[in-house]
């Protein structure tokens, strides 16, 4: 018979407990943890080596109400009895007493008060009533001290009146069967379980080693492991690198100029509002880049680049100087575009910030993925081509495109991928061709294709971890240890 | 993004035909609008901010009607000048621009009134930037006597009965007491005088952008309307007036003009003439990779309600989103159908270049994982309490947030160690040992362009019953050896670390990090019972 080492250990330990023992005692005696004892017992019981017996023990505990009357050394029925005894009884006062209802009920039941509510009210003799109640209290006190050997009917009464509560405890007693005993005796040390240098050198292993049931479950190791978001970020990084994109980065604390103005987002645009964007107290202000580009961006906003009307408002340098926590990595793309010589393909994976209150769908921080393609010959079809290729490499086989709107792209496209498991199309990211009002001031005269998405969204879709707080907010090691990283 | 809800029957009668559910779920998204909710009585759409003209049921129906093939296009015209409004110099500094229109013979049924109100509300919220940029006032014409005057007054000098009120109030009282005054008073916060529109009898029509007068209230009985739109940008108020006029004209009303007299100039509004924009077919075909001829473009633009002839697009006066010929190209692409473009990958010869910091981070992660460390990823955002107080460290200068929404996130982290302590504190119920690391950006104030720079750091924390300086030193030693970096350690002191169990990591004579055992007082702050040994260093 193949036995797990824990089973052998359990049998060896149980041998010494003639009357059997509970899990705690066996854990202590064997050095196995209680869980292992429980598991080993389960396996051994299935093989008929160990017998498990569950016994229930009942006990009674005093409840608040019981304690209260023990302290008062009386019961409601006696309190009411004494009140009725007073002549003349004050009926209104009586009815307002906390104990009235209950005391009257039990008083009548126990034969202390007769004919209540009629003209012919009668009471038991005072002494008899007092003795009766004293006896009851004595019984209650006994139970409180752990002696349950009282009149069964009294016990029921106390339970019903919530003076006591019943507590049932289950204990599992394990004992060794005859078959188990034989096995334990025939195999006192369990045979050679583990090869040691000594056993290998001495040749003792030739007497045979204990067989091992490989189908039994094994303990998990705590392994060195990358974070699930890292794994996905690296996957996406590789996709971009494989497609010939170069990697860019930029500051987390960004000027409004690069985060918004250079992207042709008008200065009164709602996404620039305090409710959506983290503005910095420190640093207090950013420097603007060289005057040439500042002037070009200002003109684009106020009166448009060549062939454009612009947003037609007065652009303010002060607003552009306000530092923010970047709301998107498109700020990095804008910086990359400035002074760039085409052709170029650039990507960025980085943290972005939104002034949001935290819930399962929103975090104040997320990771954004963004790619741009800069070349004189690229067209709208190429944008769709890159999207299709990129999402295919990410694991989404079917994609479709919908018109969308972003202030800095035209055409703007919302890619939707087909999510097999749910059988539905889901929106995943945004994309478009940068407007001429964005690229011209940056000195780029050719089309720029751009797309971006949050890193968390595909992870949530692919892993089913819908509560995105799980990723950073919690860093629950159990969840991270179990996370699949073969993506 | 704004969600609008229309009465389905009214909507379909404006479109001119009965629509199937599939028209809503298949066709409508192809114009770039999502159908949010659909029932037999009503329909809700999510409208992108570039098409405020589609916030009205009439405008939406107009766009869909054209898109579904009724490409005749509607011509709008404006009749004679009905009257004059003088814009006084006093409004120049507070709310400089106003435009007006007179709309005759409006049949104000319940559904028209409702859609008019919804449109006003949505435009105010989005395009109107919560009434700061644009505010609309609609009035019953029969109560108004021309000429009108738009001027600014001291708040106590002028009073009238505002809408939904019974008593006369002056302008300050309205801001203090009236619901709308409280809601939109912020627009006038920094001004000493407030703008008001009055008529020939000196009756107050409107106190923009707050509230109209009760006198000119619009009811189902109103036949002729007077519309004022005021704001900070002439372009946007003009466009808003245009959208409103087009909607009412679609309902069969007649438009009449109002002459606006500024001190030095004058103009007549509304102006229903098209916006002309030159479109090069080469540019269009080049960008879309199509081979469209003029008449094909003409056909497609008709679907978008735009006329096209001789390389000039005539954009109707209610459209607000056309700034450049690229916007016309987009209209063509939408009419062509995004699904009809065949995706293609061009051959663009570029060589991928990896970012050095990112590349280093990847290498370090590999080594750390090999050492059995578990990676965690935390927020850059933190607060003084977590970053300094709970670490028993003095509060240092760091990048801070001006407008935090919660106490939790008020600053950017300078160190990764508090992030790791936070993770350990949150994971007390999970199995030990916990050997974790993080590699990520911290933020340091400096003299750079934005005033703060990212600093990439690595930190390791070991937490279990036997964690100590020896073990963390071994981690450092093995890591530095694999990474190929010479270093030395020097005994030092740090407020978060136990004295006598703490050192500086020195590379090339420069301090790059710290190593040591966390002070038990700090452990207590994070609710930890096990010892924690840490290291942190800059990765550059």
CSV table of N, CA and C in Angstrom, one decimal, chain A residues 230-248 347-349 369 390 394 455, chain B residues 352-363 365:
chain,number,residue,atom,x,y,z
A,230,UNK,N,3.4,43.8,-14.9
A,230,UNK,CA,4.8,43.8,-15.5
A,230,UNK,C,4.9,42.9,-16.7
A,231,UNK,N,4.3,41.7,-16.4
A,231,UNK,CA,4.3,40.7,-17.4
A,231,UNK,C,3.6,41.1,-18.7
A,232,UNK,N,2.5,41.8,-18.5
A,232,UNK,CA,1.7,42.3,-19.7
A,232,UNK,C,2.5,43.5,-20.3
A,233,UNK,N,3.0,44.3,-19.5
A,233,UNK,CA,3.7,45.5,-20.0
A,233,UNK,C,4.9,45.0,-20.9
A,234,UNK,N,5.6,44.0,-20.4
A,234,UNK,CA,6.7,43.5,-21.2
A,234,UNK,C,6.3,42.8,-22.5
A,235,UNK,N,5.1,42.1,-22.4
A,235,UNK,CA,4.6,41.5,-23.6
A,235,UNK,C,4.3,42.6,-24.7
A,236,UNK,N,3.7,43.7,-24.2
A,236,UNK,CA,3.4,44.8,-25.1
A,236,UNK,C,4.6,45.5,-25.6
A,237,UNK,N,5.6,45.6,-24.7
A,237,UNK,CA,6.9,46.2,-25.1
A,237,UNK,C,7.5,45.4,-26.2
A,238,UNK,N,7.5,44.1,-26.1
A,238,UNK,CA,8.1,43.2,-27.1
A,238,UNK,C,7.3,43.3,-28.4
A,239,UNK,N,6.0,43.4,-28.3
A,239,UNK,CA,5.2,43.6,-29.6
A,239,UNK,C,5.7,44.8,-30.3
A,240,UNK,N,5.8,45.9,-29.6
A,240,UNK,CA,6.3,47.1,-30.3
A,240,UNK,C,7.7,47.0,-30.8
A,241,UNK,N,8.6,46.5,-30.0
A,241,UNK,CA,10.0,46.3,-30.5
A,241,UNK,C,10.0,45.4,-31.7
A,242,UNK,N,9.3,44.3,-31.7
A,242,UNK,CA,9.2,43.4,-32.8
A,242,UNK,C,8.7,44.1,-34.1
A,243,UNK,N,7.9,45.1,-33.9
A,243,UNK,CA,7.3,45.8,-35.0
A,243,UNK,C,8.2,47.0,-35.4
A,244,UNK,N,9.4,47.2,-34.8
A,244,UNK,CA,10.3,48.2,-35.1
A,244,UNK,C,10.1,49.6,-34.5
A,245,UNK,N,9.3,49.6,-33.4
A,245,UNK,CA,9.1,50.8,-32.7
A,245,UNK,C,10.1,51.1,-31.7
A,246,UNK,N,10.5,52.4,-31.5
A,246,UNK,CA,11.5,52.8,-30.5
A,246,UNK,C,10.8,53.3,-29.3
A,247,UNK,N,11.5,53.1,-28.1
A,247,UNK,CA,10.8,53.3,-26.9
A,247,UNK,C,11.1,54.7,-26.3
A,248,UNK,N,10.1,55.4,-26.0
A,248,UNK,CA,10.2,56.8,-25.4
A,248,UNK,C,9.8,56.9,-24.0
A,347,UNK,N,7.0,54.2,-29.4
A,347,UNK,CA,6.0,53.8,-28.4
A,347,UNK,C,6.4,54.2,-27.0
A,348,UNK,N,5.4,54.2,-26.1
A,348,UNK,CA,5.7,54.5,-24.7
A,348,UNK,C,4.7,53.7,-23.9
A,349,UNK,N,5.2,53.2,-22.8
A,349,UNK,CA,4.3,52.5,-21.8
A,349,UNK,C,4.6,53.2,-20.5
A,369,UNK,N,-0.5,52.8,-22.7
A,369,UNK,CA,0.3,52.2,-23.8
A,369,UNK,C,0.0,53.1,-25.0
A,390,UNK,N,-1.5,45.1,-34.2
A,390,UNK,CA,-1.2,45.2,-32.8
A,390,UNK,C,-2.1,44.4,-31.9
A,394,UNK,N,-1.6,41.0,-29.6
A,394,UNK,CA,-2.0,41.0,-28.2
A,394,UNK,C,-3.0,39.9,-27.9
A,455,UNK,N,-3.2,49.8,-20.0
A,455,UNK,CA,-2.7,48.4,-19.9
A,455,UNK,C,-3.6,47.5,-19.1
B,352,UNK,N,14.2,49.5,-34.1
B,352,UNK,CA,13.7,49.7,-32.8
B,352,UNK,C,14.9,50.1,-31.9
B,353,UNK,N,14.7,51.1,-31.0
B,353,UNK,CA,15.7,51.4,-30.0
B,353,UNK,C,15.0,51.3,-28.7
B,354,UNK,N,15.7,50.6,-27.8
B,354,UNK,CA,15.1,50.4,-26.4
B,354,UNK,C,15.5,51.6,-25.5
B,355,UNK,N,14.7,51.9,-24.7
B,355,UNK,CA,15.0,53.0,-23.7
B,355,UNK,C,15.9,52.4,-22.6
B,356,UNK,N,17.0,53.1,-22.3
B,356,UNK,CA,18.0,52.5,-21.4
B,356,UNK,C,17.4,52.2,-20.0
B,357,UNK,N,16.7,53.1,-19.5
B,357,UNK,CA,16.2,52.9,-18.1
B,357,UNK,C,15.2,51.7,-18.1
B,358,UNK,N,14.4,51.6,-19.1
B,358,UNK,CA,13.5,50.6,-19.2
B,358,UNK,C,14.2,49.2,-19.3
B,359,UNK,N,15.2,49.2,-20.1
B,359,UNK,CA,16.0,48.0,-20.4
B,359,UNK,C,16.7,47.6,-19.1
B,360,UNK,N,17.3,48.5,-18.4
B,360,UNK,CA,17.9,48.2,-17.1
B,360,UNK,C,16.9,47.6,-16.1
B,361,UNK,N,15.7,48.2,-16.1
B,361,UNK,CA,14.7,47.7,-15.2
B,361,UNK,C,14.3,46.3,-15.5
B,362,UNK,N,14.3,45.9,-16.8
B,362,UNK,CA,13.9,44.5,-17.2
B,362,UNK,C,15.0,43.6,-16.7
B,363,UNK,N,16.3,44.0,-16.9
B,363,UNK,CA,17.4,43.1,-16.4
B,363,UNK,C,17.3,42.9,-14.9
B,365,UNK,N,14.8,43.1,-13.0
B,365,UNK,CA,13.6,42.3,-12.6
B,365,UNK,C,14.0,40.8,-12.7
